[in-house]
Amino acid sequence: MEQFLRGVSLVGSGSAYLPLTLTNHTLSQLVDTSDEWITSRTGIRQRHLVSHGDSLGTLASQAARQALAMAGVEPGAVQLILLATSTPDDLFGSACQVQADLGATQAVAFDLTAACSGFVFALVTAAQYIRTGVFQTVVVVGADVLSRWTDWSDRSTCVLFGDGAGAVVLQASDRDRLLGFELCSDGSLNDHLKLPYQAVPDPLTPELSVQKGGFTPIAMNGREIYKFAVSRVPQVIEKALFRADLTTGDIDWLLLHQANQRILDAVAERLQVAPDRVLSNMANHGNTSAASIPLALDEAVRAGQIQVGDTIAAAGFGAGVTWGSAIFQWG
Ligand code: ACO
């Protein structure tokens, strides 16, 4: 009987290149804000926006292609593509478009929605398929185009978000490098951050009506999400570390969802992780939702910061609300 390797290795990363930038200075011409306010409250200096002609799918494919190239894996060898996104091009899902773009003809592909926790949730989900021996080569993409759903007249949210895509390639291996994880949800806090569908009744006949509405832009209670993040994220990382039989002293890199530099600083302080061990690229990208963790990972790998064998504590948090942590070794 054929024996499959059941360990999980992360063997390649990639990210999409978005040439369009939106600076704090430009934003301050659109809404009543300033570079000083945005930088001091969030750490964000600019964000990238999807170009006309690009789409969520093309960004995701670009990131996946780069990750496959780094891993030295042909698209035809990919068996599963998981696309973490809350902003698909098509509500029926955009992962199959990525599959077609890549020419990954043997892969099954589907979307996974968990907002800014999406990449961590997808990484853990993908790992389960490898651990059970079902698949040996998987691409996990985190991609979002939040600019489509941002209220550009709301200064409390429009300064935060950017577009982006990042990807990793997972392969079955003899050693499991996903060392521990913990995933959480609390729907009772859903009202604090949402992008809701607003139903409008549309009569078909005098007796029958259907819903014909639309999605309304992102609405967020920033203070509540901030409190949620700084209290729950350290806990979930500690739980994931406990499952990995590690302590914060074993972490080479803390890789958090890039929402706000103050959140990163507060979480690192609670976990007693030194600032130079905390990966941060939000000054350049803002909050790119499901893309933020794989994007920061890819930049750090390509910059030579993250080395093969480094232990990374990643944590996502956001709408749902959802939050989760994955502890893994790179390479
Ligand atoms: N420019 C200038 N002033 C502003 C701006 C702005 N862009 N936005 C808000 N203000 C004002 C407010 O009106 C308020 O004024 P007031 O005191 O006169 O009422 C003042 O600044 C302070 O507002 P706060 O909301 O208390 O500002 P805070 O320091 O909390 O920062 C922020 C706001 C940046 C949104 C912060 O709360 C935050 O980062 N929250 C977490 C967001 C997050 O992590 N989201 C993650 C998930 S995203 C996802 O899942 C899609």
mmCIF file of C-alpha atoms and ligand atoms in Angstrom:
data_model
loop_
_atom_site.group_PDB
_atom_site.id
_atom_site.type_symbol
_atom_site.label_atom_id
_atom_site.label_comp_id
_atom_site.label_asym_id
_atom_site.label_seq_id
_atom_site.Cartn_x
_atom_site.Cartn_y
_atom_site.Cartn_z
ATOM 1 C CA MET A 1 0.000 0.000 0.000
ATOM 2 C CA GLU A 2 1.222 3.486 -0.859
ATOM 3 C CA GLN A 3 2.448 5.427 2.220
ATOM 4 C CA PHE A 4 2.055 9.204 2.227
ATOM 5 C CA LEU A 5 4.205 11.641 4.163
ATOM 6 C CA ARG A 6 2.006 13.309 6.792
ATOM 7 C CA GLY A 7 4.175 16.240 7.921
ATOM 8 C CA VAL A 8 3.612 19.776 6.630
ATOM 9 C CA SER A 9 6.387 22.014 5.250
ATOM 10 C CA LEU A 10 6.127 25.578 3.970
ATOM 11 C CA VAL A 11 8.422 25.612 0.955
ATOM 12 C CA GLY A 12 7.702 28.794 -0.978
ATOM 13 C CA SER A 13 6.126 32.226 -0.684
ATOM 14 C CA GLY A 14 5.044 34.946 -3.054
ATOM 15 C CA SER A 15 3.161 38.198 -3.252
ATOM 16 C CA ALA A 16 1.523 40.378 -5.866
ATOM 17 C CA TYR A 17 3.081 43.641 -7.019
ATOM 18 C CA LEU A 18 0.660 46.582 -6.881
ATOM 19 C CA PRO A 19 2.219 49.722 -8.398
ATOM 20 C CA LEU A 20 -0.588 52.120 -7.403
ATOM 21 C CA THR A 21 0.026 53.772 -4.024
ATOM 22 C CA LEU A 22 -2.248 55.934 -1.904
ATOM 23 C CA THR A 23 -0.321 58.049 0.583
ATOM 24 C CA ASN A 24 -1.529 59.620 3.817
ATOM 25 C CA HIS A 25 -0.983 62.971 2.159
ATOM 26 C CA THR A 26 -3.433 62.143 -0.659
ATOM 27 C CA LEU A 27 -5.957 60.793 1.869
ATOM 28 C CA SER A 28 -5.761 64.049 3.801
ATOM 29 C CA GLN A 29 -7.056 65.763 0.640
ATOM 30 C CA LEU A 30 -10.053 63.405 0.531
ATOM 31 C CA VAL A 31 -11.155 63.372 4.187
ATOM 32 C CA ASP A 32 -10.495 65.404 7.334
ATOM 33 C CA THR A 33 -7.316 63.646 8.460
ATOM 34 C CA SER A 34 -3.560 64.158 8.454
ATOM 35 C CA ASP A 35 -0.376 62.200 7.916
ATOM 36 C CA GLU A 36 0.475 62.937 11.568
ATOM 37 C CA TRP A 37 -2.822 61.411 12.855
ATOM 38 C CA ILE A 38 -2.648 58.305 10.670
ATOM 39 C CA THR A 39 1.039 57.644 11.326
ATOM 40 C CA SER A 40 0.874 58.138 15.089
ATOM 41 C CA ARG A 41 -2.398 56.180 15.578
ATOM 42 C CA THR A 42 -1.738 53.335 13.160
ATOM 43 C CA GLY A 43 1.836 53.309 11.819
ATOM 44 C CA ILE A 44 0.494 53.362 8.239
ATOM 45 C CA ARG A 45 2.137 55.731 5.748
ATOM 46 C CA GLN A 46 0.772 54.426 2.465
ATOM 47 C CA ARG A 47 -1.241 51.561 1.050
ATOM 48 C CA HIS A 48 -1.423 49.966 -2.415
ATOM 49 C CA LEU A 49 -4.524 49.817 -4.572
ATOM 50 C CA VAL A 50 -5.514 47.392 -7.294
ATOM 51 C CA SER A 51 -4.943 48.830 -10.785
ATOM 52 C CA HIS A 52 -7.650 49.092 -13.392
ATOM 53 C CA GLY A 53 -7.542 45.823 -15.339
ATOM 54 C CA ASP A 54 -6.404 43.797 -12.334
ATOM 55 C CA SER A 55 -8.768 41.907 -10.068
ATOM 56 C CA LEU A 56 -8.737 39.869 -6.884
ATOM 57 C CA GLY A 57 -8.122 36.829 -9.072
ATOM 58 C CA THR A 58 -5.169 38.257 -10.979
ATOM 59 C CA LEU A 59 -3.492 39.438 -7.760
ATOM 60 C CA ALA A 60 -4.013 36.038 -6.137
ATOM 61 C CA SER A 61 -2.641 34.250 -9.214
ATOM 62 C CA GLN A 62 0.424 36.489 -9.302
ATOM 63 C CA ALA A 63 1.200 35.725 -5.648
ATOM 64 C CA ALA A 64 0.623 31.996 -6.151
ATOM 65 C CA ARG A 65 2.821 31.904 -9.259
ATOM 66 C CA GLN A 66 5.696 33.522 -7.342
ATOM 67 C CA ALA A 67 5.299 31.094 -4.455
ATOM 68 C CA LEU A 68 5.337 28.110 -6.835
ATOM 69 C CA ALA A 69 8.476 29.476 -8.521
ATOM 70 C CA MET A 70 10.250 29.830 -5.157
ATOM 71 C CA ALA A 71 9.197 26.301 -4.218
ATOM 72 C CA GLY A 72 10.249 24.918 -7.619
ATOM 73 C CA VAL A 73 6.813 23.317 -8.021
ATOM 74 C CA GLU A 74 5.016 23.087 -11.376
ATOM 75 C CA PRO A 75 1.346 24.229 -11.379
ATOM 76 C CA GLY A 76 0.362 20.791 -12.653
ATOM 77 C CA ALA A 77 1.595 19.242 -9.389
ATOM 78 C CA VAL A 78 -0.750 21.320 -7.200
ATOM 79 C CA GLN A 79 -3.639 19.304 -5.761
ATOM 80 C CA LEU A 80 -5.461 21.956 -3.716
ATOM 81 C CA ILE A 81 -5.744 25.752 -3.913
ATOM 82 C CA LEU A 82 -7.292 27.474 -0.920
ATOM 83 C CA LEU A 83 -8.064 31.133 -1.467
ATOM 84 C CA ALA A 84 -8.686 33.095 1.735
ATOM 85 C CA THR A 85 -10.629 36.197 0.776
ATOM 86 C CA SER A 86 -13.620 38.284 1.771
ATOM 87 C CA THR A 87 -13.610 40.245 -1.463
ATOM 88 C CA PRO A 88 -13.968 37.731 -4.299
ATOM 89 C CA ASP A 89 -14.534 38.841 -7.887
ATOM 90 C CA ASP A 90 -17.457 36.450 -7.919
ATOM 91 C CA LEU A 91 -19.647 35.623 -4.900
ATOM 92 C CA PHE A 92 -19.629 32.005 -6.057
ATOM 93 C CA GLY A 93 -15.880 32.013 -5.435
ATOM 94 C CA SER A 94 -12.670 33.144 -7.125
ATOM 95 C CA ALA A 95 -10.350 30.218 -6.351
ATOM 96 C CA CYS A 96 -11.278 28.373 -9.554
ATOM 97 C CA GLN A 97 -10.256 31.433 -11.555
ATOM 98 C CA VAL A 98 -6.845 31.222 -9.871
ATOM 99 C CA GLN A 99 -6.687 27.520 -10.710
ATOM 100 C CA ALA A 100 -7.371 28.290 -14.370
ATOM 101 C CA ASP A 101 -4.912 31.239 -14.456
ATOM 102 C CA LEU A 102 -2.154 29.050 -13.021
ATOM 103 C CA GLY A 103 -2.922 26.096 -15.245
ATOM 104 C CA ALA A 104 -3.179 23.978 -12.098
ATOM 105 C CA THR A 105 -5.427 21.529 -13.910
ATOM 106 C CA GLN A 106 -5.171 18.770 -11.290
ATOM 107 C CA ALA A 107 -6.092 21.017 -8.338
ATOM 108 C CA VAL A 108 -9.408 21.366 -6.569
ATOM 109 C CA ALA A 109 -9.893 25.004 -5.607
ATOM 110 C CA PHE A 110 -12.238 26.823 -3.265
ATOM 111 C CA ASP A 111 -12.579 30.045 -1.274
ATOM 112 C CA LEU A 112 -12.438 30.333 2.486
ATOM 113 C CA THR A 113 -13.862 33.396 4.218
ATOM 114 C CA ALA A 114 -12.603 34.450 7.630
ATOM 115 C CA ALA A 115 -11.710 38.115 7.004
ATOM 116 C CA CYS A 116 -8.328 39.078 8.462
ATOM 117 C CA SER A 117 -7.932 35.637 10.054
ATOM 118 C CA GLY A 118 -8.464 34.015 6.661
ATOM 119 C CA PHE A 119 -4.860 33.149 5.897
ATOM 120 C CA VAL A 120 -4.231 31.468 9.267
ATOM 121 C CA PHE A 121 -7.537 29.564 9.004
ATOM 122 C CA ALA A 122 -6.690 28.480 5.435
ATOM 123 C CA LEU A 123 -3.146 27.446 6.357
ATOM 124 C CA VAL A 124 -4.441 25.234 9.160
ATOM 125 C CA THR A 125 -7.211 23.825 6.937
ATOM 126 C CA ALA A 126 -4.734 23.018 4.174
ATOM 127 C CA ALA A 127 -2.432 21.306 6.668
ATOM 128 C CA GLN A 128 -5.224 18.934 7.701
ATOM 129 C CA TYR A 129 -5.518 17.641 4.127
ATOM 130 C CA ILE A 130 -1.788 16.938 4.110
ATOM 131 C CA ARG A 131 -1.808 15.334 7.553
ATOM 132 C CA THR A 132 -4.585 12.965 6.541
ATOM 133 C CA GLY A 133 -2.647 11.957 3.421
ATOM 134 C CA VAL A 134 -5.261 13.330 1.013
ATOM 135 C CA PHE A 135 -3.032 15.921 -0.686
ATOM 136 C CA GLN A 136 0.739 16.389 -0.900
ATOM 137 C CA THR A 137 1.048 19.806 -2.598
ATOM 138 C CA VAL A 138 -1.186 22.736 -1.686
ATOM 139 C CA VAL A 139 -1.198 26.447 -2.456
ATOM 140 C CA VAL A 140 -2.703 28.772 0.167
ATOM 141 C CA VAL A 141 -3.412 32.322 -0.962
ATOM 142 C CA GLY A 142 -4.557 35.267 1.155
ATOM 143 C CA ALA A 143 -5.891 38.070 -1.027
ATOM 144 C CA ASP A 144 -8.226 41.004 -0.546
ATOM 145 C CA VAL A 145 -9.282 44.107 -2.410
ATOM 146 C CA LEU A 146 -10.834 46.007 0.472
ATOM 147 C CA SER A 147 -10.705 49.250 -1.527
ATOM 148 C CA ARG A 148 -13.857 48.028 -3.298
ATOM 149 C CA TRP A 149 -15.766 47.974 -0.031
ATOM 150 C CA THR A 150 -14.271 50.948 1.786
ATOM 151 C CA ASP A 151 -16.376 54.028 2.448
ATOM 152 C CA TRP A 152 -13.950 56.633 1.103
ATOM 153 C CA SER A 153 -15.789 59.375 2.982
ATOM 154 C CA ASP A 154 -15.395 57.670 6.393
ATOM 155 C CA ARG A 155 -12.076 58.805 7.875
ATOM 156 C CA SER A 156 -12.286 56.297 10.712
ATOM 157 C CA THR A 157 -11.911 53.353 8.316
ATOM 158 C CA CYS A 158 -10.646 54.559 4.917
ATOM 159 C CA VAL A 159 -7.178 55.393 6.263
ATOM 160 C CA LEU A 160 -6.609 51.799 7.382
ATOM 161 C CA PHE A 161 -7.083 49.519 4.405
ATOM 162 C CA GLY A 162 -5.096 48.540 1.327
ATOM 163 C CA ASP A 163 -5.235 45.844 -1.355
ATOM 164 C CA GLY A 164 -2.842 42.922 -1.695
ATOM 165 C CA ALA A 165 -2.191 39.234 -2.132
ATOM 166 C CA GLY A 166 0.298 36.774 -0.665
ATOM 167 C CA ALA A 167 0.701 33.028 -1.022
ATOM 168 C CA VAL A 168 2.569 30.023 0.307
ATOM 169 C CA VAL A 169 3.175 26.511 -0.998
ATOM 170 C CA LEU A 170 2.747 23.641 1.452
ATOM 171 C CA GLN A 171 4.191 20.203 0.820
ATOM 172 C CA ALA A 172 3.985 16.876 2.573
ATOM 173 C CA SER A 173 7.237 16.051 4.328
ATOM 174 C CA ASP A 174 8.690 13.616 6.821
ATOM 175 C CA ARG A 175 8.718 16.245 9.598
ATOM 176 C CA ASP A 176 5.697 18.334 10.591
ATOM 177 C CA ARG A 177 6.663 22.000 10.641
ATOM 178 C CA LEU A 178 3.201 23.212 11.632
ATOM 179 C CA LEU A 179 4.007 22.929 15.314
ATOM 180 C CA GLY A 180 0.761 24.104 16.876
ATOM 181 C CA PHE A 181 -2.374 26.117 16.208
ATOM 182 C CA GLU A 182 -5.532 27.480 17.790
ATOM 183 C CA LEU A 183 -8.551 28.944 15.975
ATOM 184 C CA CYS A 184 -11.424 30.918 17.568
ATOM 185 C CA SER A 185 -14.678 32.659 16.659
ATOM 186 C CA ASP A 186 -17.158 34.799 18.571
ATOM 187 C CA GLY A 187 -20.186 35.796 16.510
ATOM 188 C CA SER A 188 -21.612 37.834 19.394
ATOM 189 C CA LEU A 189 -19.035 40.518 18.539
ATOM 190 C CA ASN A 190 -19.972 40.529 14.831
ATOM 191 C CA ASP A 191 -21.530 43.992 14.983
ATOM 192 C CA HIS A 192 -18.160 45.604 15.706
ATOM 193 C CA LEU A 193 -16.805 44.949 12.210
ATOM 194 C CA LYS A 194 -18.825 44.052 9.170
ATOM 195 C CA LEU A 195 -19.489 44.368 5.475
ATOM 196 C CA PRO A 196 -23.163 43.433 5.515
ATOM 197 C CA TYR A 197 -25.694 42.617 2.866
ATOM 198 C CA GLN A 198 -28.687 44.889 3.155
ATOM 199 C CA ALA A 199 -31.830 43.235 1.884
ATOM 200 C CA VAL A 200 -34.452 45.259 0.032
ATOM 201 C CA PRO A 201 -37.750 43.459 -0.707
ATOM 202 C CA ASP A 202 -38.497 43.144 -4.423
ATOM 203 C CA PRO A 203 -42.034 41.924 -5.180
ATOM 204 C CA LEU A 204 -42.280 39.177 -7.785
ATOM 205 C CA THR A 205 -46.054 38.924 -7.450
ATOM 206 C CA PRO A 206 -48.462 40.661 -4.998
ATOM 207 C CA GLU A 207 -47.918 37.701 -2.606
ATOM 208 C CA LEU A 208 -44.242 36.877 -3.214
ATOM 209 C CA SER A 209 -41.163 38.984 -2.822
ATOM 210 C CA VAL A 210 -37.441 38.226 -3.029
ATOM 211 C CA GLN A 211 -34.500 40.077 -1.552
ATOM 212 C CA LYS A 212 -32.765 42.421 -3.937
ATOM 213 C CA GLY A 213 -30.214 44.446 -2.030
ATOM 214 C CA GLY A 214 -26.513 44.962 -1.973
ATOM 215 C CA PHE A 215 -23.507 44.992 0.282
ATOM 216 C CA THR A 216 -22.878 48.147 2.268
ATOM 217 C CA PRO A 217 -19.316 49.401 2.939
ATOM 218 C CA ILE A 218 -17.116 48.283 5.829
ATOM 219 C CA ALA A 219 -18.372 49.532 9.198
ATOM 220 C CA MET A 220 -16.137 49.205 12.234
ATOM 221 C CA ASN A 221 -16.118 50.110 15.903
ATOM 222 C CA GLY A 222 -12.356 50.656 16.005
ATOM 223 C CA ARG A 223 -12.047 50.968 19.764
ATOM 224 C CA GLU A 224 -13.863 47.668 20.421
ATOM 225 C CA ILE A 225 -11.829 45.811 17.773
ATOM 226 C CA TYR A 226 -8.661 47.265 19.244
ATOM 227 C CA LYS A 227 -9.587 46.040 22.752
ATOM 228 C CA PHE A 228 -10.580 42.633 21.369
ATOM 229 C CA ALA A 229 -7.273 42.296 19.505
ATOM 230 C CA VAL A 230 -4.907 43.259 22.314
ATOM 231 C CA SER A 231 -6.644 40.959 24.808
ATOM 232 C CA ARG A 232 -7.402 37.871 22.670
ATOM 233 C CA VAL A 233 -4.396 37.704 20.354
ATOM 234 C CA PRO A 234 -1.761 37.123 23.074
ATOM 235 C CA GLN A 235 -4.012 34.406 24.563
ATOM 236 C CA VAL A 236 -4.448 32.551 21.291
ATOM 237 C CA ILE A 237 -0.705 32.662 20.568
ATOM 238 C CA GLU A 238 0.024 31.314 24.044
ATOM 239 C CA LYS A 239 -2.455 28.465 23.471
ATOM 240 C CA ALA A 240 -0.904 27.604 20.099
ATOM 241 C CA LEU A 241 2.562 27.704 21.666
ATOM 242 C CA PHE A 242 1.344 25.432 24.459
ATOM 243 C CA ARG A 243 0.121 22.914 21.879
ATOM 244 C CA ALA A 244 3.534 23.133 20.194
ATOM 245 C CA ASP A 245 5.248 22.573 23.557
ATOM 246 C CA LEU A 246 7.057 25.906 23.097
ATOM 247 C CA THR A 247 7.242 29.200 24.949
ATOM 248 C CA THR A 248 7.486 32.765 23.660
ATOM 249 C CA GLY A 249 11.260 32.483 24.177
ATOM 250 C CA ASP A 250 11.358 29.962 21.301
ATOM 251 C CA ILE A 251 9.827 32.372 18.756
ATOM 252 C CA ASP A 252 12.174 33.815 16.140
ATOM 253 C CA TRP A 253 9.482 35.991 14.574
ATOM 254 C CA LEU A 254 6.107 37.312 15.665
ATOM 255 C CA LEU A 255 3.996 37.699 12.534
ATOM 256 C CA LEU A 256 0.680 39.368 13.302
ATOM 257 C CA HIS A 257 -2.092 40.556 11.031
ATOM 258 C CA GLN A 258 -0.911 44.042 10.050
ATOM 259 C CA ALA A 259 -3.829 46.078 11.389
ATOM 260 C CA ASN A 260 -2.223 48.717 13.567
ATOM 261 C CA GLN A 261 1.366 49.167 14.794
ATOM 262 C CA ARG A 262 0.003 49.931 18.272
ATOM 263 C CA ILE A 263 -1.697 46.510 18.336
ATOM 264 C CA LEU A 264 1.552 44.816 17.275
ATOM 265 C CA ASP A 265 3.489 46.676 19.978
ATOM 266 C CA ALA A 266 0.925 45.872 22.682
ATOM 267 C CA VAL A 267 0.756 42.163 21.782
ATOM 268 C CA ALA A 268 4.553 41.882 21.619
ATOM 269 C CA GLU A 269 4.867 43.581 25.003
ATOM 270 C CA ARG A 270 2.335 41.225 26.606
ATOM 271 C CA LEU A 271 4.172 38.222 25.179
ATOM 272 C CA GLN A 272 7.552 39.748 26.030
ATOM 273 C CA VAL A 273 8.779 39.454 22.462
ATOM 274 C CA ALA A 274 11.512 41.998 21.627
ATOM 275 C CA PRO A 275 10.503 44.658 19.058
ATOM 276 C CA ASP A 276 13.215 43.528 16.624
ATOM 277 C CA ARG A 277 11.518 40.087 16.439
ATOM 278 C CA VAL A 278 8.197 41.590 15.315
ATOM 279 C CA LEU A 279 7.622 41.669 11.548
ATOM 280 C CA SER A 280 5.913 44.833 10.379
ATOM 281 C CA ASN A 281 5.263 46.148 6.879
ATOM 282 C CA MET A 282 2.054 48.074 7.496
ATOM 283 C CA ALA A 283 3.774 51.433 6.966
ATOM 284 C CA ASN A 284 3.947 50.483 3.295
ATOM 285 C CA HIS A 285 0.784 48.366 2.881
ATOM 286 C CA GLY A 286 -1.822 49.253 5.533
ATOM 287 C CA ASN A 287 -4.285 46.540 6.524
ATOM 288 C CA THR A 288 -4.665 44.158 3.573
ATOM 289 C CA SER A 289 -6.936 41.720 5.467
ATOM 290 C CA ALA A 290 -6.292 38.075 4.467
ATOM 291 C CA ALA A 291 -3.209 39.134 2.477
ATOM 292 C CA SER A 292 -1.367 40.822 5.311
ATOM 293 C CA ILE A 293 0.317 37.785 6.913
ATOM 294 C CA PRO A 294 1.534 36.023 3.727
ATOM 295 C CA LEU A 295 2.616 39.389 2.304
ATOM 296 C CA ALA A 296 4.725 40.224 5.364
ATOM 297 C CA LEU A 297 6.037 36.641 5.406
ATOM 298 C CA ASP A 298 7.091 36.820 1.766
ATOM 299 C CA GLU A 299 8.810 40.184 2.174
ATOM 300 C CA ALA A 300 10.743 38.911 5.199
ATOM 301 C CA VAL A 301 11.746 35.692 3.405
ATOM 302 C CA ARG A 302 12.935 37.568 0.318
ATOM 303 C CA ALA A 303 14.789 40.137 2.456
ATOM 304 C CA GLY A 304 16.660 37.280 4.143
ATOM 305 C CA GLN A 305 15.171 38.140 7.555
ATOM 306 C CA ILE A 306 13.347 34.829 7.883
ATOM 307 C CA GLN A 307 15.777 31.927 7.465
ATOM 308 C CA VAL A 308 15.107 28.237 6.904
ATOM 309 C CA GLY A 309 14.301 26.643 10.268
ATOM 310 C CA ASP A 310 13.121 29.875 11.943
ATOM 311 C CA THR A 311 10.112 29.497 14.226
ATOM 312 C CA ILE A 312 7.279 31.888 13.424
ATOM 313 C CA ALA A 313 4.245 32.652 15.574
ATOM 314 C CA ALA A 314 1.584 33.980 13.206
ATOM 315 C CA ALA A 315 -1.772 35.337 14.350
ATOM 316 C CA GLY A 316 -4.726 36.729 12.461
ATOM 317 C CA PHE A 317 -7.731 38.563 13.901
ATOM 318 C CA GLY A 318 -10.672 40.424 12.484
ATOM 319 C CA ALA A 319 -14.251 40.373 11.338
ATOM 320 C CA GLY A 320 -16.564 37.573 12.330
ATOM 321 C CA VAL A 321 -15.111 38.062 14.795
ATOM 322 C CA THR A 322 -12.412 35.464 14.265
ATOM 323 C CA TRP A 323 -8.901 35.052 15.549
ATOM 324 C CA GLY A 324 -6.297 32.335 15.406
ATOM 325 C CA SER A 325 -2.637 31.492 15.630
ATOM 326 C CA ALA A 326 -0.350 29.069 13.827
ATOM 327 C CA ILE A 327 3.189 28.283 14.978
ATOM 328 C CA PHE A 328 5.378 26.978 12.171
ATOM 329 C CA GLN A 329 8.953 26.586 11.052
ATOM 330 C CA TRP A 330 9.922 28.077 7.727
ATOM 331 C CA GLY A 331 11.320 25.863 4.985
HETATM 332 N N1 ACO B 1 -8.094 61.353 11.173
HETATM 333 C C1 ACO B 1 -8.270 62.219 12.175
HETATM 334 N N2 ACO B 1 -9.037 61.968 13.237
HETATM 335 C C2 ACO B 1 -9.677 60.782 13.273
HETATM 336 C C3 ACO B 1 -9.543 59.816 12.250
HETATM 337 C C4 ACO B 1 -8.730 60.142 11.161
HETATM 338 N N3 ACO B 1 -8.514 59.304 10.135
HETATM 339 N N4 ACO B 1 -10.285 58.734 12.554
HETATM 340 C C5 ACO B 1 -10.864 58.998 13.740
HETATM 341 N N5 ACO B 1 -10.493 60.228 14.172
HETATM 342 C C6 ACO B 1 -10.859 60.914 15.407
HETATM 343 C C7 ACO B 1 -12.145 60.383 15.991
HETATM 344 O O1 ACO B 1 -13.249 61.038 15.417
HETATM 345 C C8 ACO B 1 -11.955 60.737 17.444
HETATM 346 O O2 ACO B 1 -12.276 62.092 17.633
HETATM 347 P P1 ACO B 1 -13.049 62.563 18.982
HETATM 348 O O3 ACO B 1 -12.120 62.192 20.096
HETATM 349 O O4 ACO B 1 -13.228 64.005 18.740
HETATM 350 O O5 ACO B 1 -14.305 61.747 18.993
HETATM 351 C C9 ACO B 1 -10.448 60.600 17.668
HETATM 352 O O6 ACO B 1 -9.865 60.638 16.373
HETATM 353 C C10 ACO B 1 -10.057 59.300 18.353
HETATM 354 O O7 ACO B 1 -10.750 58.229 17.715
HETATM 355 P P2 ACO B 1 -10.549 56.740 18.156
HETATM 356 O O8 ACO B 1 -11.474 55.873 17.373
HETATM 357 O O9 ACO B 1 -10.600 56.642 19.661
HETATM 358 O O10 ACO B 1 -9.051 56.515 17.712
HETATM 359 P P3 ACO B 1 -8.130 55.306 18.062
HETATM 360 O O11 ACO B 1 -6.918 55.786 18.742
HETATM 361 O O12 ACO B 1 -8.896 54.165 18.697
HETATM 362 O O13 ACO B 1 -7.682 54.811 16.614
HETATM 363 C C11 ACO B 1 -8.220 53.067 15.041
HETATM 364 C C12 ACO B 1 -8.665 54.374 15.682
HETATM 365 C C13 ACO B 1 -6.921 53.335 14.322
HETATM 366 C C14 ACO B 1 -9.278 52.612 14.053
HETATM 367 C C15 ACO B 1 -7.994 51.977 16.135
HETATM 368 O O14 ACO B 1 -9.113 51.948 16.995
HETATM 369 C C16 ACO B 1 -7.768 50.610 15.569
HETATM 370 O O15 ACO B 1 -6.759 50.329 14.967
HETATM 371 N N6 ACO B 1 -8.704 49.678 15.808
HETATM 372 C C17 ACO B 1 -8.517 48.290 15.387
HETATM 373 C C18 ACO B 1 -8.780 48.106 13.908
HETATM 374 C C19 ACO B 1 -8.439 46.668 13.537
HETATM 375 O O16 ACO B 1 -7.553 46.066 14.129
HETATM 376 N N7 ACO B 1 -9.089 46.059 12.602
HETATM 377 C C20 ACO B 1 -8.665 44.660 12.348
HETATM 378 C C21 ACO B 1 -9.488 43.912 11.602
HETATM 379 S S1 ACO B 1 -9.850 44.621 10.032
HETATM 380 C C22 ACO B 1 -10.761 43.414 9.200
HETATM 381 O O17 ACO B 1 -11.060 42.377 9.722
HETATM 382 C C23 ACO B 1 -11.260 43.721 7.824
#
